[in-house]
mmCIF file of C-alpha atoms and ligand atoms in Angstrom:
data_model
loop_
_atom_site.group_PDB
_atom_site.id
_atom_site.type_symbol
_atom_site.label_atom_id
_atom_site.label_comp_id
_atom_site.label_asym_id
_atom_site.label_seq_id
_atom_site.Cartn_x
_atom_site.Cartn_y
_atom_site.Cartn_z
ATOM 1 C CA MET A 94 6.508 -15.128 20.131
ATOM 2 C CA THR A 95 2.974 -14.241 20.755
ATOM 3 C CA LEU A 96 1.216 -11.482 18.497
ATOM 4 C CA ALA A 97 1.164 -9.156 21.701
ATOM 5 C CA GLU A 98 4.969 -9.819 22.013
ATOM 6 C CA ARG A 99 5.664 -9.221 18.346
ATOM 7 C CA LEU A 100 3.441 -5.705 18.603
ATOM 8 C CA ALA A 101 4.968 -4.493 21.649
ATOM 9 C CA ARG A 102 8.564 -5.024 20.105
ATOM 10 C CA LEU A 103 7.352 -3.075 16.837
ATOM 11 C CA ARG A 104 5.999 -0.465 18.899
ATOM 12 C CA GLU A 105 9.516 0.046 20.381
ATOM 13 C CA THR A 106 11.256 -0.373 17.275
ATOM 14 C CA LEU A 107 9.190 2.014 14.708
ATOM 15 C CA PRO A 108 9.396 5.810 15.135
ATOM 16 C CA PRO A 109 6.011 7.505 16.097
ATOM 17 C CA HIS A 110 5.831 9.006 12.780
ATOM 18 C CA VAL A 111 5.392 5.767 10.727
ATOM 19 C CA LYS A 112 2.274 4.454 10.373
ATOM 20 C CA LEU A 113 1.887 0.442 10.663
ATOM 21 C CA VAL A 114 -0.379 -1.423 8.187
ATOM 22 C CA ALA A 115 -0.579 -5.024 9.331
ATOM 23 C CA VAL A 116 -0.678 -7.036 6.070
ATOM 24 C CA SER A 117 -3.336 -10.067 6.709
ATOM 25 C CA LYS A 118 -3.268 -11.937 3.802
ATOM 26 C CA TYR A 119 -1.837 -15.158 4.961
ATOM 27 C CA THR A 120 -3.703 -15.082 8.160
ATOM 28 C CA THR A 121 -7.472 -15.288 9.696
ATOM 29 C CA ALA A 122 -9.843 -12.776 10.502
ATOM 30 C CA GLU A 123 -9.601 -14.110 13.915
ATOM 31 C CA SER A 124 -5.972 -13.075 14.123
ATOM 32 C CA VAL A 125 -6.966 -9.784 12.425
ATOM 33 C CA ARG A 126 -9.625 -9.540 15.452
ATOM 34 C CA GLU A 127 -6.807 -10.446 17.967
ATOM 35 C CA ALA A 128 -4.414 -7.726 16.563
ATOM 36 C CA TYR A 129 -7.371 -5.221 16.529
ATOM 37 C CA HIS A 130 -7.746 -5.657 20.176
ATOM 38 C CA HIS A 131 -3.947 -4.933 20.632
ATOM 39 C CA GLY A 132 -4.647 -1.578 19.223
ATOM 40 C CA LEU A 133 -4.228 -2.017 15.468
ATOM 41 C CA ARG A 134 -6.735 -0.541 12.945
ATOM 42 C CA ASP A 135 -4.940 -0.442 9.667
ATOM 43 C CA PHE A 136 -4.816 -4.089 7.586
ATOM 44 C CA GLY A 137 -3.702 -4.746 4.184
ATOM 45 C CA GLU A 138 -5.074 -7.137 1.896
ATOM 46 C CA ASN A 139 -3.786 -8.305 -1.621
ATOM 47 C CA ARG A 140 -6.821 -9.386 -2.954
ATOM 48 C CA VAL A 141 -10.399 -7.793 -3.054
ATOM 49 C CA GLN A 142 -12.175 -11.182 -2.086
ATOM 50 C CA ASP A 143 -9.995 -11.717 0.736
ATOM 51 C CA ALA A 144 -10.716 -8.204 1.941
ATOM 52 C CA ILE A 145 -14.452 -8.736 1.485
ATOM 53 C CA ALA A 146 -14.484 -12.204 3.352
ATOM 54 C CA LYS A 147 -12.432 -10.296 6.262
ATOM 55 C CA GLN A 148 -14.800 -7.398 6.387
ATOM 56 C CA GLU A 149 -17.851 -9.627 6.464
ATOM 57 C CA ALA A 150 -16.215 -11.784 9.291
ATOM 58 C CA LEU A 151 -15.314 -8.509 11.179
ATOM 59 C CA ALA A 152 -18.332 -6.497 10.414
ATOM 60 C CA ASP A 153 -18.852 -5.735 14.199
ATOM 61 C CA LEU A 154 -15.411 -3.824 14.184
ATOM 62 C CA PRO A 155 -16.376 -0.835 12.257
ATOM 63 C CA ASP A 156 -13.573 1.092 12.709
ATOM 64 C CA ILE A 157 -11.019 -0.979 10.755
ATOM 65 C CA VAL A 158 -9.241 0.598 7.850
ATOM 66 C CA TRP A 159 -8.458 -1.786 4.828
ATOM 67 C CA HIS A 160 -5.874 -1.071 2.401
ATOM 68 C CA GLY A 161 -5.574 -2.745 -0.955
ATOM 69 C CA ILE A 162 -1.920 -3.536 -1.511
ATOM 70 C CA GLY A 163 -1.908 -5.901 -4.433
ATOM 71 C CA THR A 164 -2.166 -5.829 -8.026
ATOM 72 C CA LEU A 165 -5.622 -4.766 -8.963
ATOM 73 C CA GLN A 166 -7.430 -6.247 -12.211
ATOM 74 C CA THR A 167 -9.256 -3.566 -14.253
ATOM 75 C CA ASN A 168 -12.417 -5.374 -13.926
ATOM 76 C CA LYS A 169 -12.358 -5.562 -10.051
ATOM 77 C CA THR A 170 -11.895 -1.668 -9.756
ATOM 78 C CA ARG A 171 -15.467 -0.922 -8.761
ATOM 79 C CA ARG A 172 -15.419 -3.845 -5.969
ATOM 80 C CA ALA A 173 -11.935 -2.699 -4.652
ATOM 81 C CA LEU A 174 -13.537 0.578 -4.286
ATOM 82 C CA SER A 175 -16.183 -0.268 -2.271
ATOM 83 C CA VAL A 176 -13.777 -2.231 0.269
ATOM 84 C CA PHE A 177 -10.572 -0.170 0.363
ATOM 85 C CA ALA A 178 -9.865 3.098 2.048
ATOM 86 C CA TRP A 179 -6.408 3.100 0.733
ATOM 87 C CA ILE A 180 -5.437 1.718 -2.483
ATOM 88 C CA HIS A 181 -1.451 1.427 -2.631
ATOM 89 C CA SER A 182 -1.126 -0.330 -5.887
ATOM 90 C CA VAL A 183 -2.474 2.175 -8.461
ATOM 91 C CA ASP A 184 0.547 0.942 -11.101
ATOM 92 C CA ARG A 185 -0.624 1.764 -14.529
ATOM 93 C CA LEU A 186 -2.625 4.422 -16.582
ATOM 94 C CA LYS A 187 -5.377 2.176 -17.457
ATOM 95 C CA LEU A 188 -6.145 1.585 -13.902
ATOM 96 C CA ALA A 189 -6.041 5.138 -12.957
ATOM 97 C CA GLN A 190 -8.357 6.107 -15.563
ATOM 98 C CA SER A 191 -10.723 3.452 -14.474
ATOM 99 C CA LEU A 192 -10.590 4.600 -11.109
ATOM 100 C CA ASP A 193 -11.130 8.323 -12.185
ATOM 101 C CA ARG A 194 -14.299 7.319 -13.779
ATOM 102 C CA LEU A 195 -15.603 5.205 -11.153
ATOM 103 C CA MET A 196 -14.805 7.674 -8.432
ATOM 104 C CA ALA A 197 -16.802 10.180 -10.285
ATOM 105 C CA GLU A 198 -19.642 7.944 -10.723
ATOM 106 C CA THR A 199 -19.690 6.642 -7.346
ATOM 107 C CA GLY A 200 -18.363 9.192 -5.219
ATOM 108 C CA ALA A 201 -15.856 7.039 -3.519
ATOM 109 C CA ASN A 202 -12.723 8.796 -2.667
ATOM 110 C CA PRO A 203 -9.982 6.378 -1.218
ATOM 111 C CA LYS A 204 -6.553 7.695 -0.917
ATOM 112 C CA LEU A 205 -4.518 6.520 -3.662
ATOM 113 C CA LEU A 206 -0.596 5.786 -3.805
ATOM 114 C CA LEU A 207 1.175 5.598 -7.193
ATOM 115 C CA GLN A 208 3.256 2.195 -7.343
ATOM 116 C CA VAL A 209 6.644 2.819 -8.548
ATOM 117 C CA LYS A 210 9.412 0.461 -9.547
ATOM 118 C CA LEU A 211 12.934 1.872 -9.390
ATOM 119 C CA ALA A 212 14.923 -1.195 -9.668
ATOM 120 C CA PRO A 213 14.385 -3.492 -12.423
ATOM 121 C CA ASP A 214 11.863 -6.686 -11.376
ATOM 122 C CA PRO A 215 9.911 -8.580 -13.998
ATOM 123 C CA ASP A 216 7.548 -10.013 -11.223
ATOM 124 C CA LYS A 217 6.316 -6.719 -9.815
ATOM 125 C CA GLY A 218 4.190 -3.976 -11.117
ATOM 126 C CA GLY A 219 4.643 -0.119 -10.989
ATOM 127 C CA TRP A 220 5.968 2.754 -12.751
ATOM 128 C CA GLU A 221 9.244 2.923 -13.883
ATOM 129 C CA PRO A 222 10.496 6.683 -13.939
ATOM 130 C CA ASP A 223 10.478 7.161 -18.141
ATOM 131 C CA GLN A 224 6.901 5.715 -18.290
ATOM 132 C CA LEU A 225 5.760 7.578 -15.490
ATOM 133 C CA TRP A 226 7.109 10.926 -16.872
ATOM 134 C CA ALA A 227 5.516 10.047 -20.183
ATOM 135 C CA ASP A 228 2.076 9.467 -18.500
ATOM 136 C CA LEU A 229 2.072 12.327 -16.237
ATOM 137 C CA PRO A 230 -0.009 14.633 -18.545
ATOM 138 C CA ALA A 231 -2.628 12.015 -18.967
ATOM 139 C CA LEU A 232 -2.539 11.297 -15.270
ATOM 140 C CA GLN A 233 -2.986 14.840 -14.134
ATOM 141 C CA ARG A 234 -6.148 14.951 -16.280
ATOM 142 C CA CYS A 235 -7.784 12.319 -14.151
ATOM 143 C CA GLU A 236 -9.341 15.069 -11.816
ATOM 144 C CA HIS A 237 -11.283 12.877 -9.544
ATOM 145 C CA LEU A 238 -8.256 10.741 -8.301
ATOM 146 C CA ASN A 239 -6.858 11.886 -4.615
ATOM 147 C CA PHE A 240 -2.880 10.733 -4.771
ATOM 148 C CA GLY A 241 -1.380 10.574 -1.365
ATOM 149 C CA GLY A 242 1.931 9.052 -1.937
ATOM 150 C CA LEU A 243 3.984 6.646 -3.616
ATOM 151 C CA MET A 244 4.438 3.043 -2.774
ATOM 152 C CA THR A 245 7.038 0.806 -3.618
ATOM 153 C CA ILE A 246 8.172 -3.083 -3.530
ATOM 154 C CA LEU A 247 11.703 -4.010 -3.939
ATOM 155 C CA PRO A 248 13.023 -7.147 -5.672
ATOM 156 C CA LEU A 249 13.997 -10.088 -3.678
ATOM 157 C CA GLY A 250 17.723 -10.140 -2.685
ATOM 158 C CA LEU A 251 19.004 -6.902 -2.669
ATOM 159 C CA SER A 252 21.720 -5.967 0.100
ATOM 160 C CA PRO A 253 20.443 -3.879 2.912
ATOM 161 C CA THR A 254 22.486 -1.146 1.211
ATOM 162 C CA ALA A 255 21.319 -1.450 -2.147
ATOM 163 C CA ALA A 256 17.803 -1.569 -0.510
ATOM 164 C CA GLN A 257 18.192 1.846 0.978
ATOM 165 C CA THR A 258 19.573 3.297 -2.068
ATOM 166 C CA VAL A 259 16.557 2.455 -3.825
ATOM 167 C CA PHE A 260 14.221 3.449 -1.055
ATOM 168 C CA ALA A 261 15.971 7.031 -1.094
ATOM 169 C CA ASP A 262 15.417 7.276 -4.985
ATOM 170 C CA VAL A 263 11.890 6.754 -4.271
ATOM 171 C CA ALA A 264 11.858 9.460 -1.730
ATOM 172 C CA ARG A 265 13.485 11.732 -4.203
ATOM 173 C CA LEU A 266 11.094 10.839 -7.107
ATOM 174 C CA ARG A 267 8.323 12.101 -4.714
ATOM 175 C CA ASP A 268 10.196 15.073 -3.809
ATOM 176 C CA ARG A 269 10.501 15.801 -7.592
ATOM 177 C CA LEU A 270 6.785 15.091 -8.526
ATOM 178 C CA ARG A 271 5.672 17.387 -5.644
ATOM 179 C CA GLN A 272 7.707 20.532 -7.273
ATOM 180 C CA HIS A 273 6.704 19.324 -10.853
ATOM 181 C CA HIS A 274 2.886 20.155 -10.696
ATOM 182 C CA PRO A 275 0.359 21.284 -8.261
ATOM 183 C CA TYR A 276 -1.457 17.974 -8.859
ATOM 184 C CA TRP A 277 1.088 16.158 -6.838
ATOM 185 C CA HIS A 278 1.327 18.408 -3.784
ATOM 186 C CA ASN A 279 -0.267 15.924 -1.384
ATOM 187 C CA LEU A 280 1.995 13.190 -1.710
ATOM 188 C CA GLU A 281 2.952 12.979 1.833
ATOM 189 C CA TRP A 282 2.934 9.346 2.186
ATOM 190 C CA LEU A 283 5.912 6.687 1.412
ATOM 191 C CA SER A 284 4.327 3.148 1.515
ATOM 192 C CA MET A 285 7.839 1.325 1.555
ATOM 193 C CA GLY A 286 9.025 -1.447 3.585
ATOM 194 C CA MET A 287 7.997 -5.046 4.650
ATOM 195 C CA SER A 288 9.113 -7.669 7.208
ATOM 196 C CA GLY A 289 12.506 -7.911 5.534
ATOM 197 C CA ASP A 290 13.437 -4.574 4.739
ATOM 198 C CA TYR A 291 11.742 -1.823 6.892
ATOM 199 C CA ASP A 292 14.747 -0.648 8.490
ATOM 200 C CA GLN A 293 16.332 0.502 5.350
ATOM 201 C CA ALA A 294 13.025 1.927 4.201
ATOM 202 C CA ILE A 295 12.477 4.072 7.342
ATOM 203 C CA ALA A 296 16.025 5.077 7.107
ATOM 204 C CA ALA A 297 15.437 6.195 3.874
ATOM 205 C CA GLY A 298 12.239 8.320 4.702
ATOM 206 C CA SER A 299 9.154 5.660 4.767
ATOM 207 C CA ASN A 300 6.442 6.704 6.763
ATOM 208 C CA LEU A 301 4.210 3.636 6.090
ATOM 209 C CA VAL A 302 5.466 0.135 6.580
ATOM 210 C CA ARG A 303 3.477 -2.874 5.451
ATOM 211 C CA LEU A 304 4.193 -5.607 7.364
ATOM 212 C CA GLY A 305 3.090 -9.249 7.448
ATOM 213 C CA THR A 306 5.206 -11.800 8.917
ATOM 214 C CA ALA A 307 6.787 -9.297 11.649
ATOM 215 C CA VAL A 308 3.175 -8.644 12.880
ATOM 216 C CA PHE A 309 1.267 -12.406 12.443
ATOM 217 C CA GLY A 310 4.392 -14.434 12.544
ATOM 218 C CA ARG A 311 5.552 -16.961 9.986
ATOM 219 C CA GLY A 312 3.119 -19.859 11.134
ATOM 220 C CA SER A 313 0.008 -17.972 10.719
ATOM 221 C CA ALA A 314 -2.752 -19.770 9.169
ATOM 222 C CA VAL A 315 -3.015 -19.414 5.270
ATOM 223 C CA THR A 316 -6.814 -18.899 4.496
ATOM 224 C CA THR A 317 -5.843 -17.735 0.690
ATOM 225 C CA THR A 318 -5.909 -20.298 -1.769
ATOM 226 C CA ASN A 319 -3.599 -20.348 -4.768
ATOM 227 C CA LEU A 320 -1.995 -17.057 -4.410
HETATM 228 C C1 PLP B 93 2.722 -9.752 1.516
HETATM 229 C C2 PLP B 93 2.998 -8.070 1.221
HETATM 230 C C3 PLP B 93 3.559 -7.361 2.453
HETATM 231 C C4 PLP B 93 3.946 -8.026 3.697
HETATM 232 O O1 PLP B 93 4.762 -9.016 3.337
HETATM 233 P P1 PLP B 93 5.863 -9.396 4.579
HETATM 234 O O2 PLP B 93 7.215 -9.616 3.993
HETATM 235 O O3 PLP B 93 4.953 -10.665 5.239
HETATM 236 O O4 PLP B 93 6.001 -8.272 5.651
HETATM 237 C C5 PLP B 93 3.647 -6.216 2.142
HETATM 238 N N1 PLP B 93 3.439 -5.338 1.031
HETATM 239 C C6 PLP B 93 2.689 -6.185 -0.209
HETATM 240 C C7 PLP B 93 2.618 -5.623 -1.443
HETATM 241 C C8 PLP B 93 2.710 -7.773 -0.050
HETATM 242 O O5 PLP B 93 2.463 -8.134 -1.175
#
């Protein structure tokens, strides 16, 4: 299937309220350009330096919206703020506090999503609920942050039923946070669902899916070394 065919099929499948972020971490700037010409504007990258390289190669396409979706080292926060319009992976208090300081200093104002982990997974970041409730007072003191939703990545290998249950737990956590304190009133986005599980995520209330292989295919060129 070509990129155009995959996109046409996705557009038939995805409900209109669901934002598609095309994850370009395994592909080239030229494939991003092709997707852009088919109407996509939102692209996701895991690593700051990969996003910068693609941004430079695509500088003639100024309305691309870059989403940072990978774990962010605290020492890359400043560069991340200059590249990403959205950061989906705010996954620990120290990173939130670093973002708060730098957003005050630079005036950058990306949309931030809190990454949560509601199924155990040693390989993934994100707040587990107990830690999140413990950190809430400190988070709510980060007055320059602009949290627009929650993000989650599921562990590999869950059944579709189990996946949908975890996604629904994330949606419920979002609802509880919204009721808990005005600081969280703007949590409108649920960034949940990748190529293998986006049906379950949407059924559980996702309104933003991050799709790599479903958009670019499996054979897409790998530009990233040592992921
Ligand atoms: C790679 C990645 C995706 C996309 O994965 P696919 O399975 O190719 O759709 C989505 N979200 C995050 C955080 C990723 O790292």
